[in-house]
Amino acid sequence: MTILRIRTLGDPVLRERARPLERFDASLRRLVDDMMETMYEAPGVGLAAPQVGVSSRFFVYDDGDTGPRFLANPELLPIKKEQVKEEGCLSIPGPFYETPRALKVKIRGQDLGGRWVEMSPEGQLARIFQHEADHLDGMLYIDRLDEVGRRDVMRQLREHELTREMKGSHPSGGRSLT
Ligand code: NI
């Protein structure tokens, strides 16, 4: 397996609307294995195909309870209230910011065999699904913030880049990245 390069803010692939996934074949399974390894190595709790430069509608995730999972062509419906929690993104390395999301969602998508599955998760898993589904539409969590939030994230990003240049470190503080 291979650790893939994670694309970061400024890479146009992160801003494209990804194409529907049509082929559930062996080459997809190999790419998904690499994405799982890349997600765990980061470490992160979710990774969408555009984040590794593949403009296709699927992502991998593991909220710590689910184990390694895959979902393609998701259709997501927010169904319950709002949760505001710190969110970060592997494609915006360093910053975290309190981000509003639906507390509960209904999501339908395809597994690695192409079979349709449906779930109605709450909390952290609902947050991961909303974050990853946004990636497939070319959206990042900073687009869900107000101007103050976006500016704070960009400030954190600059500070993180300076720190990394000096120390070569990549601190996540044990927080979840997607
Ligand atoms: Ni992300």
XYZ file of N, CA and C and ligand atoms in Angstrom:
535
model
N 0.836 -1.203 0.000
C 0.000 0.000 0.000
C 0.870 1.251 0.000
N 0.270 2.348 -0.381
C 1.012 3.598 -0.569
C 0.353 4.728 0.212
N 1.177 5.555 0.847
C 0.657 6.782 1.447
C 0.539 7.819 0.336
N -0.665 8.339 0.146
C -0.911 9.289 -0.936
C -0.653 10.720 -0.461
N -0.344 11.590 -1.398
C -0.139 13.001 -1.050
C -1.500 13.679 -0.868
N -1.684 14.318 0.273
C -2.949 15.005 0.552
C -2.886 16.425 0.008
N -3.828 16.738 -0.868
C -3.877 18.067 -1.495
C -4.346 19.102 -0.471
N -3.770 20.295 -0.541
C -4.112 21.326 0.433
C -4.699 22.559 -0.246
N -5.268 23.409 0.608
C -5.928 24.641 0.178
C -5.134 25.327 -0.930
N -5.814 25.677 -2.014
C -5.141 26.294 -3.156
C -5.071 25.337 -4.341
N -5.180 24.024 -4.057
C -5.192 23.034 -5.137
C -6.595 23.023 -5.763
N -6.691 23.279 -7.073
C -8.019 23.411 -7.698
C -8.911 22.170 -7.576
N -8.313 20.977 -7.411
C -9.135 19.755 -7.335
C -10.069 19.802 -6.120
N -9.675 20.542 -5.083
C -10.509 20.656 -3.875
C -11.743 21.518 -4.110
N -11.743 22.278 -5.212
C -12.848 23.206 -5.487
C -13.744 22.735 -6.624
N -13.458 21.542 -7.153
C -14.289 21.007 -8.240
C -15.463 20.212 -7.678
N -16.558 20.163 -8.448
C -17.623 19.226 -8.116
C -17.190 17.878 -8.682
N -17.032 16.873 -7.791
C -16.512 15.572 -8.221
C -17.560 14.803 -9.028
N -17.066 13.939 -9.923
C -17.942 13.158 -10.794
C -18.477 11.913 -10.076
N -19.691 11.477 -10.423
C -20.232 10.242 -9.821
C -19.288 9.069 -10.053
N -19.173 8.196 -9.051
C -18.371 6.989 -9.190
C -19.219 5.932 -9.891
N -18.681 5.358 -10.962
C -19.466 4.388 -11.728
C -18.885 2.985 -11.676
N -17.557 2.884 -11.570
C -16.926 1.553 -11.612
C -16.466 1.103 -10.239
N -17.061 0.038 -9.739
C -16.683 -0.541 -8.448
C -15.813 -1.763 -8.726
N -14.564 -1.507 -9.106
C -13.702 -2.595 -9.573
C -12.442 -2.729 -8.717
N -11.510 -3.566 -9.182
C -10.294 -3.848 -8.411
C -9.410 -2.604 -8.267
N -9.379 -1.751 -9.299
C -8.523 -0.563 -9.191
C -9.096 0.400 -8.146
N -10.420 0.447 -8.027
C -11.031 1.255 -6.965
C -10.629 0.701 -5.597
N -10.685 -0.626 -5.448
C -10.337 -1.228 -4.146
C -8.887 -0.921 -3.761
N -7.994 -0.927 -4.744
C -6.586 -0.590 -4.449
C -6.456 0.872 -3.994
N -7.137 1.769 -4.706
C -7.089 3.186 -4.330
C -7.673 3.392 -2.929
N -8.782 2.681 -2.642
C -9.424 2.814 -1.332
C -8.502 2.301 -0.226
N -7.798 1.199 -0.473
C -6.812 0.702 0.508
C -5.760 1.773 0.793
N -5.256 2.407 -0.263
C -4.253 3.467 -0.093
C -4.834 4.665 0.664
N -6.098 4.991 0.360
C -6.728 6.125 1.062
C -6.923 5.821 2.542
N -7.287 4.571 2.849
C -7.444 4.178 4.268
C -6.108 4.339 4.985
N -5.049 3.834 4.367
C -3.728 3.909 4.989
C -3.300 5.369 5.165
N -3.580 6.182 4.154
C -3.247 7.609 4.212
C -4.029 8.301 5.329
N -5.323 7.938 5.467
C -6.158 8.525 6.530
C -5.620 8.160 7.915
N -5.274 6.882 8.119
C -4.788 6.460 9.436
C -3.417 7.054 9.735
N -2.607 7.202 8.711
C -1.263 7.707 8.916
C -1.276 9.205 9.257
N -2.290 9.919 8.757
C -2.320 11.399 8.879
C -2.167 11.925 10.320
N -2.894 11.503 11.371
C -4.072 10.641 11.336
C -5.342 11.474 11.174
N -6.348 10.847 10.549
C -7.624 11.520 10.356
C -8.779 10.567 10.563
N -10.007 11.106 10.584
C -11.205 10.282 10.756
C -12.025 10.220 9.467
N -11.546 10.905 8.426
C -12.229 10.860 7.143
C -11.305 11.391 6.066
N -11.487 10.893 4.840
C -10.682 11.381 3.720
C -11.495 11.190 2.439
N -11.694 12.286 1.713
C -12.487 12.238 0.485
C -11.545 12.157 -0.724
N -12.030 11.497 -1.799
C -11.194 11.269 -2.982
C -10.533 12.549 -3.527
N -11.262 13.688 -3.596
C -10.602 14.898 -4.118
C -9.381 15.309 -3.299
N -9.347 14.926 -2.015
C -8.206 15.285 -1.163
C -6.928 14.558 -1.567
N -7.073 13.471 -2.347
C -5.874 12.812 -2.881
C -5.798 12.999 -4.401
N -6.515 14.034 -4.901
C -6.402 14.418 -6.294
C -7.295 13.657 -7.250
N -8.271 12.906 -6.705
C -9.177 12.116 -7.548
C -10.574 12.739 -7.471
N -11.020 13.322 -8.587
C -12.288 14.033 -8.567
C -13.445 13.067 -8.796
N -13.740 12.288 -7.761
C -14.767 11.252 -7.843
C -15.542 11.245 -6.530
N -16.845 10.880 -6.613
C -17.712 11.070 -5.443
C -17.645 9.871 -4.475
N -16.564 9.798 -3.716
C -16.507 8.822 -2.632
C -15.529 9.265 -1.552
N -15.677 8.655 -0.376
C -14.764 8.949 0.730
C -14.611 7.728 1.620
N -13.566 7.762 2.454
C -13.373 6.729 3.479
C -13.486 7.414 4.832
N -13.819 6.635 5.865
C -13.947 7.223 7.192
C -13.805 6.152 8.264
N -13.490 6.619 9.469
C -13.501 5.764 10.660
C -13.601 6.697 11.859
N -14.767 6.729 12.489
C -14.960 7.665 13.612
C -14.394 7.104 14.917
N -13.737 5.940 14.838
C -13.191 5.305 16.033
C -14.042 4.133 16.472
N -15.333 4.129 16.089
C -16.245 3.025 16.414
C -16.593 2.200 15.187
N -16.657 2.862 14.031
C -17.137 2.169 12.827
C -16.099 1.218 12.239
N -14.804 1.469 12.487
C -13.768 0.769 11.743
C -13.661 1.400 10.368
N -12.726 0.910 9.525
C -12.537 1.519 8.206
C -13.740 1.289 7.293
N -14.304 2.364 6.797
C -15.496 2.273 5.946
C -15.353 3.131 4.709
N -16.217 2.835 3.739
C -16.206 3.502 2.438
C -17.634 3.871 2.089
N -17.825 5.000 1.434
C -19.146 5.352 0.927
C -18.999 6.149 -0.367
N -19.803 5.773 -1.365
C -19.737 6.446 -2.667
C -21.089 7.059 -3.026
N -21.025 8.088 -3.847
C -22.214 8.756 -4.375
C -23.236 9.094 -3.290
N -22.795 9.709 -2.193
C -23.705 9.950 -1.078
C -24.784 10.978 -1.388
N -25.971 10.700 -0.869
C -27.068 11.678 -0.895
C -27.367 11.950 0.560
N -27.205 13.194 0.964
C -27.270 13.522 2.387
C -28.399 14.509 2.670
N -29.129 14.223 3.750
C -30.226 15.091 4.146
C -30.065 15.446 5.627
N -29.852 16.742 5.931
C -29.798 17.132 7.354
C -31.188 16.963 7.956
N -31.302 16.291 9.120
C -32.653 16.112 9.665
C -32.841 16.594 11.093
N -31.809 17.031 11.777
C -32.066 17.415 13.157
C -31.124 18.498 13.652
N -31.676 19.579 14.092
C -31.032 20.655 14.845
C -29.591 20.936 14.432
N -28.911 21.618 15.326
C -27.561 22.058 14.991
C -26.590 21.658 16.081
N -25.392 21.307 15.700
C -24.300 21.114 16.640
C -23.170 22.048 16.200
N -22.515 22.663 17.171
C -21.361 23.508 16.864
C -20.159 22.928 17.599
N -19.199 22.442 16.843
C -18.003 21.851 17.441
C -16.783 22.201 16.615
N -15.627 22.065 17.252
C -14.378 22.324 16.549
C -14.220 21.342 15.395
N -13.836 21.886 14.248
C -13.634 21.027 13.093
C -12.300 21.394 12.450
N -11.625 20.400 11.895
C -10.390 20.651 11.162
C -10.425 19.846 9.879
N -9.472 20.100 8.992
C -9.450 19.404 7.703
C -8.004 19.086 7.341
N -7.762 17.864 6.891
C -6.399 17.470 6.493
C -5.879 18.336 5.343
N -6.801 18.952 4.591
C -6.402 19.798 3.469
C -6.159 21.248 3.887
N -6.457 21.560 5.177
C -6.128 22.877 5.739
C -5.354 22.593 7.019
N -4.112 22.090 6.891
C -3.408 21.536 8.047
C -3.060 22.586 9.097
N -3.439 22.286 10.350
C -3.123 23.175 11.464
C -4.330 23.727 12.185
N -5.176 24.530 11.490
C -6.277 25.198 12.175
C -7.442 24.277 12.566
N -8.167 24.741 13.615
C -9.465 24.162 13.977
C -10.405 25.326 14.238
N -11.705 25.119 13.979
C -12.647 26.187 14.290
C -14.031 25.614 14.551
N -14.733 26.241 15.505
C -16.104 25.845 15.835
C -16.978 25.993 14.589
N -17.521 24.882 14.119
C -18.237 24.879 12.840
C -19.655 24.324 13.012
N -20.663 25.057 12.532
C -22.035 24.571 12.671
C -22.341 23.455 11.671
N -22.987 22.401 12.180
C -23.426 21.279 11.331
C -24.758 20.779 11.869
N -25.509 20.039 11.051
C -26.707 19.373 11.558
C -26.279 18.301 12.559
N -27.059 18.138 13.634
C -26.741 17.138 14.658
C -26.959 15.725 14.138
N -27.986 15.584 13.291
C -28.317 14.268 12.758
C -28.562 14.377 11.256
N -28.167 13.360 10.509
C -28.414 13.352 9.064
C -28.963 11.993 8.639
N -29.605 12.011 7.500
C -29.927 10.749 6.835
C -29.007 10.699 5.619
N -28.332 9.571 5.434
C -27.411 9.486 4.303
C -27.605 8.157 3.592
N -27.582 8.225 2.261
C -27.723 7.064 1.416
C -26.520 7.069 0.493
N -25.905 5.910 0.285
C -24.758 5.853 -0.602
C -24.444 4.407 -0.934
N -23.355 4.193 -1.711
C -23.010 2.844 -2.153
C -21.762 2.328 -1.464
N -21.772 1.047 -1.112
C -20.589 0.433 -0.511
C -19.624 -0.007 -1.617
N -18.514 -0.655 -1.213
C -17.480 -1.026 -2.190
C -17.975 -1.993 -3.258
N -19.058 -2.726 -2.942
C -19.634 -3.635 -3.929
C -20.691 -2.952 -4.789
N -20.923 -1.656 -4.544
C -21.923 -0.923 -5.321
C -23.329 -1.034 -4.765
N -23.482 -1.742 -3.639
C -24.810 -1.893 -3.029
C -25.196 -0.622 -2.267
N -26.472 -0.239 -2.383
C -26.945 0.968 -1.694
C -27.183 0.673 -0.219
N -26.701 1.573 0.609
C -26.920 1.451 2.061
C -27.463 2.793 2.569
N -28.146 2.737 3.714
C -28.706 3.952 4.288
C -28.421 4.001 5.778
N -28.096 5.170 6.294
C -27.796 5.337 7.722
C -28.396 6.648 8.213
N -28.615 6.741 9.532
C -29.086 7.994 10.135
C -28.260 8.318 11.378
N -26.978 8.649 11.186
C -26.103 8.882 12.330
C -26.298 10.269 12.961
N -25.869 10.362 14.226
C -25.859 11.635 14.950
C -24.439 11.977 15.361
N -24.263 13.203 15.850
C -23.013 13.601 16.494
C -21.813 13.569 15.564
N -20.722 12.982 16.061
C -19.437 13.013 15.340
C -19.533 12.381 13.943
N -20.236 11.239 13.847
C -20.325 10.577 12.538
C -21.145 11.427 11.560
N -22.211 12.051 12.066
C -23.015 12.952 11.220
C -22.154 14.120 10.740
N -21.271 14.612 11.630
C -20.360 15.703 11.269
C -19.375 15.254 10.178
N -18.800 14.069 10.352
C -17.854 13.549 9.350
C -18.535 13.453 7.981
N -19.745 12.903 7.953
C -20.442 12.744 6.667
C -20.700 14.089 6.002
N -21.083 15.098 6.793
C -21.343 16.415 6.205
C -20.050 17.026 5.671
N -18.955 16.849 6.421
C -17.654 17.381 5.995
C -17.199 16.710 4.689
N -17.314 15.370 4.640
C -16.841 14.640 3.453
C -17.746 14.890 2.245
N -19.061 14.944 2.475
C -19.988 15.220 1.366
C -19.690 16.607 0.785
N -19.357 17.577 1.644
C -18.964 18.904 1.160
C -17.745 18.819 0.243
N -16.740 17.996 0.647
C -15.542 17.855 -0.197
C -15.931 17.439 -1.622
N -16.938 16.590 -1.757
C -17.329 16.091 -3.085
C -18.000 17.176 -3.924
N -18.466 18.229 -3.241
C -19.076 19.361 -3.947
C -18.110 20.539 -4.078
N -16.836 20.296 -3.769
C -15.846 21.369 -3.869
C -15.918 22.369 -2.729
N -16.544 21.949 -1.621
C -16.679 22.849 -0.469
C -15.759 22.438 0.666
N -15.286 23.433 1.428
C -14.450 23.194 2.607
C -15.170 23.772 3.828
N -14.753 23.334 5.027
C -15.499 23.796 6.212
C -15.407 25.304 6.402
N -14.348 25.931 5.870
C -14.239 27.391 6.006
C -15.386 28.100 5.284
N -15.988 27.425 4.293
C -17.131 28.014 3.585
C -18.381 28.032 4.468
N -18.362 27.253 5.563
C -19.501 27.197 6.492
C -19.365 28.221 7.613
N -18.246 28.957 7.623
C -17.975 29.919 8.697
C -18.323 31.334 8.260
N -18.478 32.211 9.249
C -18.652 33.619 8.906
C -17.256 34.236 8.648
N -17.243 35.519 8.312
C -15.997 36.193 7.951
C -14.963 36.132 9.080
N -15.430 36.311 10.326
C -14.532 36.269 11.485
C -13.885 34.887 11.588
N -14.685 33.844 11.415
C -14.182 32.475 11.491
C -13.172 32.177 10.403
N -13.503 32.587 9.189
C -12.584 32.339 8.064
C -11.242 33.031 8.279
N -11.311 34.281 8.766
C -10.066 35.012 9.021
C -9.240 34.335 10.098
N -9.911 33.841 11.135
C -9.187 33.178 12.224
C -8.503 31.907 11.707
N -9.208 31.154 10.865
C -8.606 29.938 10.300
C -7.375 30.295 9.460
N -7.484 31.346 8.640
C -6.352 31.717 7.795
C -5.162 32.190 8.640
N -5.462 32.872 9.755
C -4.392 33.301 10.676
C -3.723 32.069 11.298
N -4.546 31.103 11.774
C -3.990 29.865 12.343
C -3.139 29.125 11.311
N -3.608 29.146 10.066
C -2.888 28.446 8.995
C -1.501 29.063 8.782
N -1.446 30.395 8.760
C -0.146 31.068 8.587
C 0.781 30.756 9.760
N 0.231 30.798 10.985
C 1.051 30.490 12.174
C 1.558 29.057 12.121
N 0.672 28.154 11.696
C 1.054 26.742 11.608
C 2.185 26.546 10.610
N 2.080 27.248 9.464
C 3.124 27.117 8.441
C 4.462 27.625 8.953
N 4.429 28.740 9.712
C 5.669 29.277 10.288
C 6.272 28.294 11.293
N 5.404 27.745 12.163
C 5.868 26.789 13.175
C 6.477 25.566 12.504
N 5.801 25.107 11.454
C 6.268 23.899 10.774
C 7.623 24.137 10.110
N 7.778 25.339 9.545
C 9.072 25.662 8.924
C 10.192 25.613 9.951
N 9.863 26.080 11.178
C 10.892 26.139 12.213
C 11.170 24.779 12.829
N 10.099 24.006 13.079
C 10.264 22.763 13.846
C 10.053 21.490 13.035
N 9.462 21.636 11.852
C 9.121 20.447 11.075
C 8.041 19.612 11.724
N 7.228 20.247 12.606
C 6.205 19.484 13.341
C 4.841 19.630 12.674
N 3.923 18.786 13.057
C 2.567 18.794 12.503
C 1.586 18.502 13.641
N 1.408 19.485 14.551
C 0.596 19.195 15.737
C -0.904 19.171 15.431
N -1.618 18.148 15.857
C -3.068 18.137 15.748
C -3.684 18.194 17.141
N -2.858 18.073 18.184
C -3.354 18.137 19.549
C -4.359 17.046 19.870
N -4.282 15.943 19.175
C -5.178 14.809 19.439
C -6.593 15.039 18.920
N -6.808 16.114 18.146
C -8.150 16.389 17.658
C -8.405 15.688 16.330
N -9.679 15.573 15.992
C -10.069 14.808 14.804
C -9.922 15.608 13.526
N -9.306 15.040 12.544
C -9.137 15.697 11.263
C -9.802 14.898 10.156
N -10.377 15.649 9.200
C -11.107 15.003 8.125
C -10.656 15.551 6.803
Ni -11.512 17.782 5.064
